[in-house]
GROMACS .gro file of C-alpha atoms in nm:
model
  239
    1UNK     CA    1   0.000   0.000   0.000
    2UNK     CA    2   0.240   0.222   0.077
    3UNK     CA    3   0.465   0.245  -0.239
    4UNK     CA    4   0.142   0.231  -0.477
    5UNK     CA    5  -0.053  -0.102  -0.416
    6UNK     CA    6   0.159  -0.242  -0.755
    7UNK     CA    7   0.006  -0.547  -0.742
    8UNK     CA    8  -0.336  -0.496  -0.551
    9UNK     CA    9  -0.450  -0.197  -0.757
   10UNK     CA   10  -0.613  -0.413  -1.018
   11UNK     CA   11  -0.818  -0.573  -0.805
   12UNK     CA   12  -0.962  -0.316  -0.648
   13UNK     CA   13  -1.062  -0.165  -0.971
   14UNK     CA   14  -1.227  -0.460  -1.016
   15UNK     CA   15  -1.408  -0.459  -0.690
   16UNK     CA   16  -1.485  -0.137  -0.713
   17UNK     CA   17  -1.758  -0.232  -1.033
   18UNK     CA   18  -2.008  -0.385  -0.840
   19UNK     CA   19  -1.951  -0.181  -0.500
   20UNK     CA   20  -2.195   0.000  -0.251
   21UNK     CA   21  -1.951   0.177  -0.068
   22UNK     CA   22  -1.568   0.189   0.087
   23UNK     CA   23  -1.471   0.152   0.456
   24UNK     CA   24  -1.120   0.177   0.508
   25UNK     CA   25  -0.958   0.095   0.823
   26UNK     CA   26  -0.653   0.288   0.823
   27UNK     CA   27  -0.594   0.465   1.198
   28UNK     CA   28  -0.840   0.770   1.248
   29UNK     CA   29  -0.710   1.108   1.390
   30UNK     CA   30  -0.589   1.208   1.696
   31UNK     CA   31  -0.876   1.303   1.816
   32UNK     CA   32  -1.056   1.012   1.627
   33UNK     CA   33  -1.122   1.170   1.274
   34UNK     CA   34  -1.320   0.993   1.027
   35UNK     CA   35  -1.140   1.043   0.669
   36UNK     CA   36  -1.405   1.203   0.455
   37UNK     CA   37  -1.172   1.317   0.127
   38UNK     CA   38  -0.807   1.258   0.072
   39UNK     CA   39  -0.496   1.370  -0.146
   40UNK     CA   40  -0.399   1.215  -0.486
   41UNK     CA   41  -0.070   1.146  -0.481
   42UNK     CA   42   0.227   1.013  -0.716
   43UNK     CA   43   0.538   0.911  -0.659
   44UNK     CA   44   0.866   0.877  -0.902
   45UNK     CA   45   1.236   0.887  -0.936
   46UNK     CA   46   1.485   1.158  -1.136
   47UNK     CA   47   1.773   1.034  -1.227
   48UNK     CA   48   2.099   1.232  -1.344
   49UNK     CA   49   2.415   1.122  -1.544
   50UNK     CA   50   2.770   1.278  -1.603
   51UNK     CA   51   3.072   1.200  -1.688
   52UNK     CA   52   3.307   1.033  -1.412
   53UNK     CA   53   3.641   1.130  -1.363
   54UNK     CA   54   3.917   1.159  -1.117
   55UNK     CA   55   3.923   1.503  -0.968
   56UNK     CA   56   4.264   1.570  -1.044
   57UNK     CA   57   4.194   1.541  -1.443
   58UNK     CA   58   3.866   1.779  -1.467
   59UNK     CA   59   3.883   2.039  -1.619
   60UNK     CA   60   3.652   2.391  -1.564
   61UNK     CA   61   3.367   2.230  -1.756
   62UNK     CA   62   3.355   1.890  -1.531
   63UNK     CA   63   3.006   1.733  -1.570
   64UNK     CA   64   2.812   1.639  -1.218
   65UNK     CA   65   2.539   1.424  -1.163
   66UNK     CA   66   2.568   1.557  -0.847
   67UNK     CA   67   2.540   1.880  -0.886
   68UNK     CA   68   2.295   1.870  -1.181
   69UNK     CA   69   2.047   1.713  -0.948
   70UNK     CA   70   2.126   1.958  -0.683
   71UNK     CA   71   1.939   2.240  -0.906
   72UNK     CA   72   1.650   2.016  -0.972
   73UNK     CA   73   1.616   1.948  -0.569
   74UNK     CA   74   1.600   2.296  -0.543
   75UNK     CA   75   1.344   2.347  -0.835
   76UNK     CA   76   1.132   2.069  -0.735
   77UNK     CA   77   1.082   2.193  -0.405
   78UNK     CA   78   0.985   2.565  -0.560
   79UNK     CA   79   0.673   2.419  -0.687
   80UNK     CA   80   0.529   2.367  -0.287
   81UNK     CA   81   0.218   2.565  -0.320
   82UNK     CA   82   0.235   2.646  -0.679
   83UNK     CA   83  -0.118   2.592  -0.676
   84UNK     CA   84  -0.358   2.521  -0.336
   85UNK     CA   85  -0.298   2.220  -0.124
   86UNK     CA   86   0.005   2.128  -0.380
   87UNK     CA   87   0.243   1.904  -0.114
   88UNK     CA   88   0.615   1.829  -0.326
   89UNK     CA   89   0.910   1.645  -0.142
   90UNK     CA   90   1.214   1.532  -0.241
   91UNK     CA   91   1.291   1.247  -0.023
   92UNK     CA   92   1.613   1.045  -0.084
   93UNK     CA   93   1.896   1.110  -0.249
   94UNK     CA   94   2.165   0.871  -0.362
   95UNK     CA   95   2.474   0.943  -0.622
   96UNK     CA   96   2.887   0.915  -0.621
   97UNK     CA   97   3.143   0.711  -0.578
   98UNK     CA   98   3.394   0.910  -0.351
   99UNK     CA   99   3.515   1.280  -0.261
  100UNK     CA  100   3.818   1.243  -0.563
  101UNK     CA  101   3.574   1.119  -0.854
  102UNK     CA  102   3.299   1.322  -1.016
  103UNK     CA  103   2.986   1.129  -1.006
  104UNK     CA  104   2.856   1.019  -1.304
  105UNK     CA  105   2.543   0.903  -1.170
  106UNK     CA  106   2.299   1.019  -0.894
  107UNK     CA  107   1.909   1.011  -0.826
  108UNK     CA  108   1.629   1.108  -0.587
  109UNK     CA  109   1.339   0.986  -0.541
  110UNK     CA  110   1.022   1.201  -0.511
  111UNK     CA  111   0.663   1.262  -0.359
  112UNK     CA  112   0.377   1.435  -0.555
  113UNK     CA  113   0.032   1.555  -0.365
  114UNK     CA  114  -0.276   1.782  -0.418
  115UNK     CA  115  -0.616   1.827  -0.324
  116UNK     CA  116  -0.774   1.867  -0.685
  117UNK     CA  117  -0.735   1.623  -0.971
  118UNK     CA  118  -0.690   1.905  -1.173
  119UNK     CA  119  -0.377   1.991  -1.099
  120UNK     CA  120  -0.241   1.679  -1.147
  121UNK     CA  121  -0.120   1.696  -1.479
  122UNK     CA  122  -0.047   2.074  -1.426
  123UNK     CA  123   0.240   1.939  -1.160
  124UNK     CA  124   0.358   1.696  -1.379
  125UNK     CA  125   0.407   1.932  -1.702
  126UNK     CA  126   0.644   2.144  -1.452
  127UNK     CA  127   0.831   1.819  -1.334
  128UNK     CA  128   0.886   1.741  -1.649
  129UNK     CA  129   0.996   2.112  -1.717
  130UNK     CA  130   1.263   2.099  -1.469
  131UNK     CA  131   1.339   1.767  -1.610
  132UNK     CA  132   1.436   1.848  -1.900
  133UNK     CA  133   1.649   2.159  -1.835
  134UNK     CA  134   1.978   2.103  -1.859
  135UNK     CA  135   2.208   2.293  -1.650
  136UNK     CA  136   2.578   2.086  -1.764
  137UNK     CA  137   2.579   2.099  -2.158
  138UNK     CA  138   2.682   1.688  -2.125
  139UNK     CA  139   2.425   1.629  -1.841
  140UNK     CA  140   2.116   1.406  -1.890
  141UNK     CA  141   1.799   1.344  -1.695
  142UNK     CA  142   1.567   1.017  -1.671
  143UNK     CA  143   1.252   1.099  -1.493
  144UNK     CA  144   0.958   0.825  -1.435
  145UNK     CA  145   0.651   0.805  -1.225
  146UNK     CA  146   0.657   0.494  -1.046
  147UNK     CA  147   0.306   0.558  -0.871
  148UNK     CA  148   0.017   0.700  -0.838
  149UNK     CA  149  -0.354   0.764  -0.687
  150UNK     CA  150  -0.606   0.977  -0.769
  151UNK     CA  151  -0.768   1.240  -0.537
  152UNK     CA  152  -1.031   1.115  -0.312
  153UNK     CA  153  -1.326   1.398  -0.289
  154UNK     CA  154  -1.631   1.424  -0.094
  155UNK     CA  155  -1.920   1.383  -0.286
  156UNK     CA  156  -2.282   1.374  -0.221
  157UNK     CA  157  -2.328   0.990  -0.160
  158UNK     CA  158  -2.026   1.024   0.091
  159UNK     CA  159  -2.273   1.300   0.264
  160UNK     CA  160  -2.504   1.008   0.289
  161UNK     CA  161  -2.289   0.759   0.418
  162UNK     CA  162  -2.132   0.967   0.704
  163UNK     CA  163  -2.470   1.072   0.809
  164UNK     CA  164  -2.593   0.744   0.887
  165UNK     CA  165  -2.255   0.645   1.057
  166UNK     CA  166  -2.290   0.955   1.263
  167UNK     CA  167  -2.641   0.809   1.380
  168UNK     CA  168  -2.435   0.410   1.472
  169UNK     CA  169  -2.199   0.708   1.648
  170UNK     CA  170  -2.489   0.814   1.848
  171UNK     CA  171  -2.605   0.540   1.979
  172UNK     CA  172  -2.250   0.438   2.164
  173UNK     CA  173  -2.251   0.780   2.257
  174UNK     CA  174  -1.999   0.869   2.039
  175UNK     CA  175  -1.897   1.198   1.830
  176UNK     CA  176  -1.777   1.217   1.430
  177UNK     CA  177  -1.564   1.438   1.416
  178UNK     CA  178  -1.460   1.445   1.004
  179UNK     CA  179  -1.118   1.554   0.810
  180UNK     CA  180  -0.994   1.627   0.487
  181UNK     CA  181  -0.633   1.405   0.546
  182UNK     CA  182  -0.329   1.506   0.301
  183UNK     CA  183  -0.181   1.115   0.301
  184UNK     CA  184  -0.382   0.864   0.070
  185UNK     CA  185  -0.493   0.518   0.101
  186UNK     CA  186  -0.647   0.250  -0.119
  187UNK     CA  187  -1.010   0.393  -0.038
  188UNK     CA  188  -0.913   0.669  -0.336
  189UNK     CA  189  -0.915   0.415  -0.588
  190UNK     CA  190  -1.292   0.396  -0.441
  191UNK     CA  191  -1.397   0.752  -0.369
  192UNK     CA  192  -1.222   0.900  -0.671
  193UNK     CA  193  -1.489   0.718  -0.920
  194UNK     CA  194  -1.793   0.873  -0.712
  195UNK     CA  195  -1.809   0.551  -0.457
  196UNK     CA  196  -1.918   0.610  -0.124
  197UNK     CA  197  -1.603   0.628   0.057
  198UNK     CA  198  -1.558   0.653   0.465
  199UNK     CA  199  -1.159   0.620   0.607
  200UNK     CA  200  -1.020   0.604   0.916
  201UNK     CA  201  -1.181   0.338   1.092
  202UNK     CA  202  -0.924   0.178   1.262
  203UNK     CA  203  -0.757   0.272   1.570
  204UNK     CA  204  -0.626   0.652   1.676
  205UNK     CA  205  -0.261   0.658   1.564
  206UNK     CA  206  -0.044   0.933   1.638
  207UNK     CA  207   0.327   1.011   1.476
  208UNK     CA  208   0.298   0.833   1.162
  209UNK     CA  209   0.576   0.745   0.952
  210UNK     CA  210   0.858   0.783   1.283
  211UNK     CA  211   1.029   0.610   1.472
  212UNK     CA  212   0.766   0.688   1.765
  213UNK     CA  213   0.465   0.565   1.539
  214UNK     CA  214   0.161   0.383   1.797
  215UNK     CA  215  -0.179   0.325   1.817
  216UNK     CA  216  -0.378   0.439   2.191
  217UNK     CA  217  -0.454   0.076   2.271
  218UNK     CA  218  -0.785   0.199   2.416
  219UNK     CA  219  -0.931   0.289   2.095
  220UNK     CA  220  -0.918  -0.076   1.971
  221UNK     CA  221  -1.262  -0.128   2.156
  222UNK     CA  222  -1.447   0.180   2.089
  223UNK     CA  223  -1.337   0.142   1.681
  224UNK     CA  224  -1.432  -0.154   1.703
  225UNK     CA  225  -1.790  -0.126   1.859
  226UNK     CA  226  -1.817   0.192   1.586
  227UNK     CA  227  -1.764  -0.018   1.265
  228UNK     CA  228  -1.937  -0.345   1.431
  229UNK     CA  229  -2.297  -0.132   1.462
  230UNK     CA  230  -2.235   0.075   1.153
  231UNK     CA  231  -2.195  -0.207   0.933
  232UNK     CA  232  -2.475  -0.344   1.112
  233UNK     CA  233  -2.692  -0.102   0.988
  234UNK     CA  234  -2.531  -0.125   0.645
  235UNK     CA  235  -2.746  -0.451   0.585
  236UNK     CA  236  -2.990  -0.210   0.353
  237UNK     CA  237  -2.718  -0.038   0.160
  238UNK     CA  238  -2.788  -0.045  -0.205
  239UNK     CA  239  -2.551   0.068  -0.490
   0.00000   0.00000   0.00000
């Protein structure tokens, strides 16, 4: 899931066909959020190539992979908020061979997000920009995309959904409290064709993605008890 769902995707676009609706039961908010829209999100790799040799034979016009990738870290993290809720991070880095050779070869690998589909391809015409500008005359740069979801909006059938898990809510004397969340999940392969798509059913998780990543073990039984009675009354659900 995390790097894409590679092999998994297919299936749920399968699935998805003859669906009535989405529960996903990644871990809800700090406070206990139910996931009501989400990011899309790709993911890719840039890779750079020069010419190696030892630093005691280059001349002025060496050619880095190194630093040729430097300016397109820099460039790809220009386009954060380029347009609303656009999210772009240059992760890891890898390249070189040693302090006395000029690297011929070096990559990063990247992370694309926004908040409307729209500006999808908009993001990826300016990747592919910066790409493709070539700083070192004997430079060259490989980008691909190696993943990617598409945004997961609210839409009216979603509406209907949370309303009738806010009433399973009220009956354990529970609240709903809703987010938009920037991460993504395989519910928008769901919610992104117009199924009605709830997240965040699982238990409250707090400092994802670190070292100091947990669930509040308490929150097992009252997530629980929430999707138990909600699915319950999801006997009726038609498409």
């Amino acid at each position: 899931e995390e790097n894409g769902s590679p092999t998994s995707r297919r299936i749920y676009e399968e699935e998805r066909k003859k669906a009535s609706a989405c529960l996903v039961a990644e871990c809800g908010g700090e406070n206990g959020e139910i996931v009501i829209s989400r990011n899309g999100k790709a993911g890719g790799r840039l890779e750079c190539r020069g010419l190696d040799q030892h630093v005691s034979t280059v001349s002025s016009e060496k050619t880095s992979a190194i630093l040729e990738i430097a300016h397109k870290v820099i460039a790809f993290e220009s386009l954060n908020e380029t347009f609303p809720g656009v999210r772009v991070n240059v992760g890891r880095i890898k390249g070189g061979l040693g302090p006395s050779t000029t690297p011929a070869v070096a990559h990063f690998l990247f992370d694309l997000r926004w908040q409307d589909e729209k500006h999808y391809p908009l993001l990826l015409d300016e990747v592919h920009k910066i790409a493709s500008n070539r700083m070192q005359l004997h430079s060259s740069t490989h980008l691909e995309i190696l993943n990617y979801r598409p945004a997961m909006t609210l839409n009216t059938k979603t509406e209907i959904l949370l309303k009738r898990l806010k009433e399973a809510a009220e009956g354990l004397g529970q609240d709903i409290i809703t987010e938009h969340r920037r991460g993504t999940s395989d519910g928008n392969f769901f919610g992104s064709v117009g199924i009605p798509t709830l997240d965040g059913f699982g238990p409250i998780g707090v400092d994802d993605h670190t070292p100091e990543e947990r669930i509040w073990i308490p929150s097992l039984k009252t997530r629980t008890e929430l999707l138990a009675l909600f699915l319950l009354n999801l006997k009726d659900l038609e498409k």
